[in-house]
Short mmCIF file of C-alpha atoms and ligand atoms in Angstrom, two decimals:
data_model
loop_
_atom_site.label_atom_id
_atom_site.label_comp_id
_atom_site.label_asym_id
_atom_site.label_seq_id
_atom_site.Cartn_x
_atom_site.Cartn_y
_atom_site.Cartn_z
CA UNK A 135 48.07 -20.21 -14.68
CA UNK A 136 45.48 -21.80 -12.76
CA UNK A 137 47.22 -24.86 -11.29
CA UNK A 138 46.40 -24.64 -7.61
CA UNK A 139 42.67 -24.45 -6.77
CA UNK A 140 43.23 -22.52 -3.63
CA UNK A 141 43.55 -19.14 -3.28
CA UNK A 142 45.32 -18.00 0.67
CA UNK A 143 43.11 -14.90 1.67
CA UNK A 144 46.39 -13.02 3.62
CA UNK A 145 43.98 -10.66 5.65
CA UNK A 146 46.73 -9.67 8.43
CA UNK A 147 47.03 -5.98 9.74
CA UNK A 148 51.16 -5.61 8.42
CA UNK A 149 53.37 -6.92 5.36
CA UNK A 150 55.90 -9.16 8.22
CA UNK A 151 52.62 -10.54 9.41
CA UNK A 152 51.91 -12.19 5.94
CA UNK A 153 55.24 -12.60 4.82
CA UNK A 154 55.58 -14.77 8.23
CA UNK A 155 52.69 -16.84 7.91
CA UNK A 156 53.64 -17.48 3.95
CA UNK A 157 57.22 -18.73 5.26
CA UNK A 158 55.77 -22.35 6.33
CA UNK A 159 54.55 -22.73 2.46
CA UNK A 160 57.29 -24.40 0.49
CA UNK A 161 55.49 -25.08 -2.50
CA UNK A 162 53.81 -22.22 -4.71
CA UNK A 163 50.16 -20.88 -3.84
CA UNK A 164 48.00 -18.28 -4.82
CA UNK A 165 47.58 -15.65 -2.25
CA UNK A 166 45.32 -13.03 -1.64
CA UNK A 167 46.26 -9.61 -1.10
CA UNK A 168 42.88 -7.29 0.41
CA UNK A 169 42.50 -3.98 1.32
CA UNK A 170 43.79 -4.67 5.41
CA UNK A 171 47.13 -5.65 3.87
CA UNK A 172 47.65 -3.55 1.17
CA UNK A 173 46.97 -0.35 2.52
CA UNK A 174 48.98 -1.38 5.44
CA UNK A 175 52.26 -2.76 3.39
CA UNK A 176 51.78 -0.83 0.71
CA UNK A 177 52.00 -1.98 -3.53
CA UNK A 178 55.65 -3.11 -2.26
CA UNK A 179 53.97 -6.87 -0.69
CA UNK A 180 53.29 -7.32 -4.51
CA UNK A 181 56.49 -8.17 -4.84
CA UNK A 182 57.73 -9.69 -1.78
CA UNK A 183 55.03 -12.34 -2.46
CA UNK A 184 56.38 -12.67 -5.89
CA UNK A 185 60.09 -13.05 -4.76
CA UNK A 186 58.29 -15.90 -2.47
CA UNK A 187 57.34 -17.77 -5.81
CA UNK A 188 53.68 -17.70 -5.12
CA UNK A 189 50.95 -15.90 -6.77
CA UNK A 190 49.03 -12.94 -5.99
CA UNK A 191 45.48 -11.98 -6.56
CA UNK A 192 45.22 -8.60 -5.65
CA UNK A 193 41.54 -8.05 -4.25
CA UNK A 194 40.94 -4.54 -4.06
CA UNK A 195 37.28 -4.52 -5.36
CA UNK A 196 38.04 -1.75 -7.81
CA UNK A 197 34.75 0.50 -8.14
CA UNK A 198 35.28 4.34 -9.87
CA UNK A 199 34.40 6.17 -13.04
CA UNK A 200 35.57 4.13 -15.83
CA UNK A 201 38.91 7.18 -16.58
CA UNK A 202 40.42 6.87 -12.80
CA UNK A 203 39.82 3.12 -12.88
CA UNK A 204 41.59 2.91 -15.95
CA UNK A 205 44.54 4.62 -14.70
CA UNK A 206 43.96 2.94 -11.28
CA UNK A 207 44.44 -1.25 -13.12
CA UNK A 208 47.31 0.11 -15.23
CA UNK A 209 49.26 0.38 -12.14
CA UNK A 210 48.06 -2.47 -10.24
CA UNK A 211 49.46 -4.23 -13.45
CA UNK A 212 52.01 -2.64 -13.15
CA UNK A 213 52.85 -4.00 -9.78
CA UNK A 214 53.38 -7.76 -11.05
CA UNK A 215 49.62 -8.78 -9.81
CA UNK A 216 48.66 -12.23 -11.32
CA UNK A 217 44.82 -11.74 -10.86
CA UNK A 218 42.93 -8.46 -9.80
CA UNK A 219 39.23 -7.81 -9.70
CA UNK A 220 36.70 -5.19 -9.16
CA UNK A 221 32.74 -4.55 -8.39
CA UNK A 222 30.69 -5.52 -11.21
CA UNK A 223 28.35 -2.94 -10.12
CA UNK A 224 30.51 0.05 -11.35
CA UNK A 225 29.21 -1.16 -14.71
CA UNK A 226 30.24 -2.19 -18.54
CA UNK A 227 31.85 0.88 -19.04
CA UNK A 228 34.23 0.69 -15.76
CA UNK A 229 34.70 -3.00 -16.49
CA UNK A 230 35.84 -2.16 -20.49
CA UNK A 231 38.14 0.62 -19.13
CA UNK A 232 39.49 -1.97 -16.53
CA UNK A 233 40.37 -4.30 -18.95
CA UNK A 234 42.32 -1.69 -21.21
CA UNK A 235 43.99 0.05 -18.01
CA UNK A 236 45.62 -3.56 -17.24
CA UNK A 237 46.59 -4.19 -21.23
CA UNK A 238 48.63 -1.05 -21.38
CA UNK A 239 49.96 -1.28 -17.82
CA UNK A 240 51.10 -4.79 -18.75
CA UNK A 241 53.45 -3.64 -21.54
CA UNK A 242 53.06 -6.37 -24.24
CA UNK A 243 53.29 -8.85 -21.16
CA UNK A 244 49.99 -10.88 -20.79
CA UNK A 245 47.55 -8.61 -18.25
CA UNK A 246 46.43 -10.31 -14.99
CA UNK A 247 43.15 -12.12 -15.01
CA UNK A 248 40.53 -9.90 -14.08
CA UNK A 249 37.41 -10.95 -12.33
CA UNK A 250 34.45 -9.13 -11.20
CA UNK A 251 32.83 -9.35 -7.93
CA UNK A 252 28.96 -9.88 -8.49
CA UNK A 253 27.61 -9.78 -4.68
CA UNK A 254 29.77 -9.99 -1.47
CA UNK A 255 28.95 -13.46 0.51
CA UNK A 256 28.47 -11.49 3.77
CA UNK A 257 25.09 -9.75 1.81
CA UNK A 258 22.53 -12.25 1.83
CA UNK A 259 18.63 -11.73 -0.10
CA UNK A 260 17.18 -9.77 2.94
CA UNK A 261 20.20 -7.00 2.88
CA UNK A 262 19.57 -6.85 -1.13
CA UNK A 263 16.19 -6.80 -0.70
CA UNK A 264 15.59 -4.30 2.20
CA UNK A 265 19.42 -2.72 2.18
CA UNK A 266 20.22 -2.01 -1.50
CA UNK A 267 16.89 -2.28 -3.09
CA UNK A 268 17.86 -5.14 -5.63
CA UNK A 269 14.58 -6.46 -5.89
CA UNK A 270 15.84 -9.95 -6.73
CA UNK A 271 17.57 -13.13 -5.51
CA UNK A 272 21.61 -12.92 -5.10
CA UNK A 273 21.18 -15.86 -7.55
CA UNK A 274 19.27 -13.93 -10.18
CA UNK A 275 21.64 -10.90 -9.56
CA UNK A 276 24.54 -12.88 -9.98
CA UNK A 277 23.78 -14.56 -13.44
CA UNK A 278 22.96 -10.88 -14.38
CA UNK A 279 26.39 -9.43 -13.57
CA UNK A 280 28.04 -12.35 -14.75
CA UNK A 281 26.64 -11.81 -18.70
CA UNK A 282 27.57 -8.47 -18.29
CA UNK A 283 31.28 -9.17 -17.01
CA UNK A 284 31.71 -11.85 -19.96
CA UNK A 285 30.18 -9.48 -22.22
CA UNK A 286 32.76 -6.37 -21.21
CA UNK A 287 35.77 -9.11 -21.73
CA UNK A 288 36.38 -10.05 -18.36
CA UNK A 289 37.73 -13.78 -17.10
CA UNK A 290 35.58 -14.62 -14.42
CA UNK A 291 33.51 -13.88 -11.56
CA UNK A 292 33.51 -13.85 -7.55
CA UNK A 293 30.37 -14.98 -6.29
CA UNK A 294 29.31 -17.39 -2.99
CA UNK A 295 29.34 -21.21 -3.67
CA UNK A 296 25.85 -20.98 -3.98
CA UNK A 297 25.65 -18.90 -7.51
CA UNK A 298 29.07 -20.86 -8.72
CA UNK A 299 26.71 -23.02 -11.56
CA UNK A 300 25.09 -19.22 -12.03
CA UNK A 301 28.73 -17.89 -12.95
CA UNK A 302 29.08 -20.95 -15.39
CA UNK A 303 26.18 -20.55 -16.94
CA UNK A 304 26.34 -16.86 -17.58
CA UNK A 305 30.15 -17.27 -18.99
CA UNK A 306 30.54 -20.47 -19.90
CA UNK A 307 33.24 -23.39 -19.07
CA UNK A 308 36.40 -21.29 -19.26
CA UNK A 309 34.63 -18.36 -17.47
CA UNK A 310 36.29 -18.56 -13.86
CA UNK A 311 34.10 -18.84 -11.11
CA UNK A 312 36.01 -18.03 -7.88
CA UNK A 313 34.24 -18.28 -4.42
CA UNK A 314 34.80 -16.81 -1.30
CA UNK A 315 32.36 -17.65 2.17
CA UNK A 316 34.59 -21.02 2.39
CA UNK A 317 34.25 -22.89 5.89
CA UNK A 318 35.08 -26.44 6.79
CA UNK A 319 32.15 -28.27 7.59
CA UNK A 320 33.55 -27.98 11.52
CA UNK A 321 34.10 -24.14 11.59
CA UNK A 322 32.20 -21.20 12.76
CA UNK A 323 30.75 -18.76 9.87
CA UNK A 324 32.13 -16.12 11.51
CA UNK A 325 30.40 -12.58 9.30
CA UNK A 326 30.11 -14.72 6.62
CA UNK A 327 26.61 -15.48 5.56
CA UNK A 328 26.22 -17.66 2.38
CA UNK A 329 29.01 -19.77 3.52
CA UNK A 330 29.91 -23.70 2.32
CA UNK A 331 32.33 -26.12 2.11
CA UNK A 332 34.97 -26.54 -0.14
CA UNK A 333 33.79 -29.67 -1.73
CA UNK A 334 30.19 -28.13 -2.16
CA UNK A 335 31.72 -25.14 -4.43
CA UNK A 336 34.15 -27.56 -6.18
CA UNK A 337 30.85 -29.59 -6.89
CA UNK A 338 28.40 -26.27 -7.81
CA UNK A 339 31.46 -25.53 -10.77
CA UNK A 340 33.65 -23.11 -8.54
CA UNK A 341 37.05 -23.64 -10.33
CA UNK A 342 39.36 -21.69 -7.94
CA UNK A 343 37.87 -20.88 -4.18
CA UNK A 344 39.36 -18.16 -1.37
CA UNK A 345 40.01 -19.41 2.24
CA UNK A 346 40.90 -16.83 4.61
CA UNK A 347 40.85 -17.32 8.76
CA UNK A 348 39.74 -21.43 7.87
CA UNK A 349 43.24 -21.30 6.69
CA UNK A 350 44.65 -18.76 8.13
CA UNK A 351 43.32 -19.33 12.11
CA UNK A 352 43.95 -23.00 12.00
CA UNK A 353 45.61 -24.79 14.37
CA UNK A 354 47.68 -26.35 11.50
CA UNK A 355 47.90 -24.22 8.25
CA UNK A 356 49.13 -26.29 6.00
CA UNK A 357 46.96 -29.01 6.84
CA UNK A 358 43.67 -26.91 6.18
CA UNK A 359 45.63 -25.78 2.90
CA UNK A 360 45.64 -29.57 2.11
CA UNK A 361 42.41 -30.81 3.14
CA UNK A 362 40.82 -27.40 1.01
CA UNK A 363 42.64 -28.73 -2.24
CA UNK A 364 42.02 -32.65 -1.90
CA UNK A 365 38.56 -31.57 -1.57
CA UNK A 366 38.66 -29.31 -5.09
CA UNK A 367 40.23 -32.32 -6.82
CA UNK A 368 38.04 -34.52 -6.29
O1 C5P B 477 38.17 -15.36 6.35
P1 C5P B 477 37.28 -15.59 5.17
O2 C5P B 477 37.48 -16.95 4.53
O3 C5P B 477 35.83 -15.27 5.43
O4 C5P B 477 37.80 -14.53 4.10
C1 C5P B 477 37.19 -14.38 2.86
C2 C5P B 477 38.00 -13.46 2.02
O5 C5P B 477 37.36 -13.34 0.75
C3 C5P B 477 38.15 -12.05 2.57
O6 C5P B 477 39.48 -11.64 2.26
C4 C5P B 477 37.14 -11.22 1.82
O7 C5P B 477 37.58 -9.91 1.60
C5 C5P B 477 37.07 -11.97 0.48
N1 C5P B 477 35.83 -11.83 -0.27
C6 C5P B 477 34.58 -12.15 0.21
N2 C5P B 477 33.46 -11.98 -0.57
C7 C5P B 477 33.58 -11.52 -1.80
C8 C5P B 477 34.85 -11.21 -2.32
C9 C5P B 477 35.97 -11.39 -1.52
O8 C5P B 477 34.46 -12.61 1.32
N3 C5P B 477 32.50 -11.42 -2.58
#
């Protein structure tokens, strides 16, 4: 399933919006699906990415009591979703209810991946210091909520570039560790705060990372798509 390295983040405010921009890919990606465009398109762009032969991860950063986001992944399986995740900080129970939500909403099929996000890469050690009152590093927290995400059966973990070897550590070699807070070495960092390049998350053990506007903003699309997967097989 994991045959491309890059995953398209397809933040655009409407479903023509993203289906437009996905037009100039001819070959099969993984795309990202957020909050902007879902709850602007609706569980229909599922779909219409599908029909497009490419992939979707469906990033809604699921966070509830374990029974509503039970019910909530059994749909989003539902919906034809390759990969889906949610906020490791809901805890084991909402992470072992996740898991069981997408099993039966998968209906015998094989359920999406399911990763956890550990700590967002716009947070860095001040805001969970002085913020949220975790009184330790992101990379400390992250190798924390990455036991506990192996531990409640999930497949991997979202974390910056920075706590990628953290992820592997925590959950091993197949344990995915997927990275947002991806900028070429010539872009801005725009709210992103523990940001890196491709090739430095490819070389910390990230196995799949997610480019949004250094993808999505370029000047030539497909040519950032290119340059972001020559540098995760090297
Ligand atoms: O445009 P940019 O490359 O910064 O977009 C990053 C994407 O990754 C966004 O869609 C954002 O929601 C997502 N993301 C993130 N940090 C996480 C998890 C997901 O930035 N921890």
């Amino acid at each position: 399933m994991i045959d491309t390295r890059t995953i398209v983040a397809l933040d655009f405010p409407s479903g023509q919006k993203a289906l437009d921009f996905l037009k100039q890919f001819t070959h099969p990606i993984w795309a990202k699906v957020g909050m902007e465009l879902f709850y602007a398109a609706g569980p229909d762009i599922v779909s219409q990415i599908k029909a497009l032969g490419h992939r979707v991860f469906l990033d809604l950063k699921v966070n509830d009591i374990p029974n509503t986001v039970k019910g909530a992944m059994r749909d989003l399986a539902g919906y034809g979703a390759d990969m889906v995740d949610l906020m490791c900080l809901g805890g084991s129970a909402m992470m072992r209810a996740a898991i069981e939500g997408l099993a039966e909403g998968s209906k015998g099929k094989a359920r999406p991946l399911c990763l956890g996000v550990t700590v967002l890469t716009s947070l860095d050690e001040k805001a969970l210091r002085e913020e949220l009152n975790i009184g330790v590093s992101p990379l400390v927290e992250v190798e924390h909520l990455a036991r506990l995400a192996k531990d409640c059966g999930l497949d991997g973990c979202v974390c910056s570039p920075y706590e990628a070897g953290a992820v592997k550590r925590a959950g091993g070699s197949d344990f995915l560790a997927v990275t947002p807070g991806i900028r070429f070495a010539t872009d801005a960092k725009g709210d992103q705060k523990r940001v890196a390049t491709p090739g430095f998350a490819k070389a910390q053990g990230a196995d799949m990372i997610v480019v949004g506007r250094s993808i999505t903003s370029a000047a030539d699309p497909l040519a950032a798509y290119a340059e972001a997967e020559r540098e995760m097989e090297e």
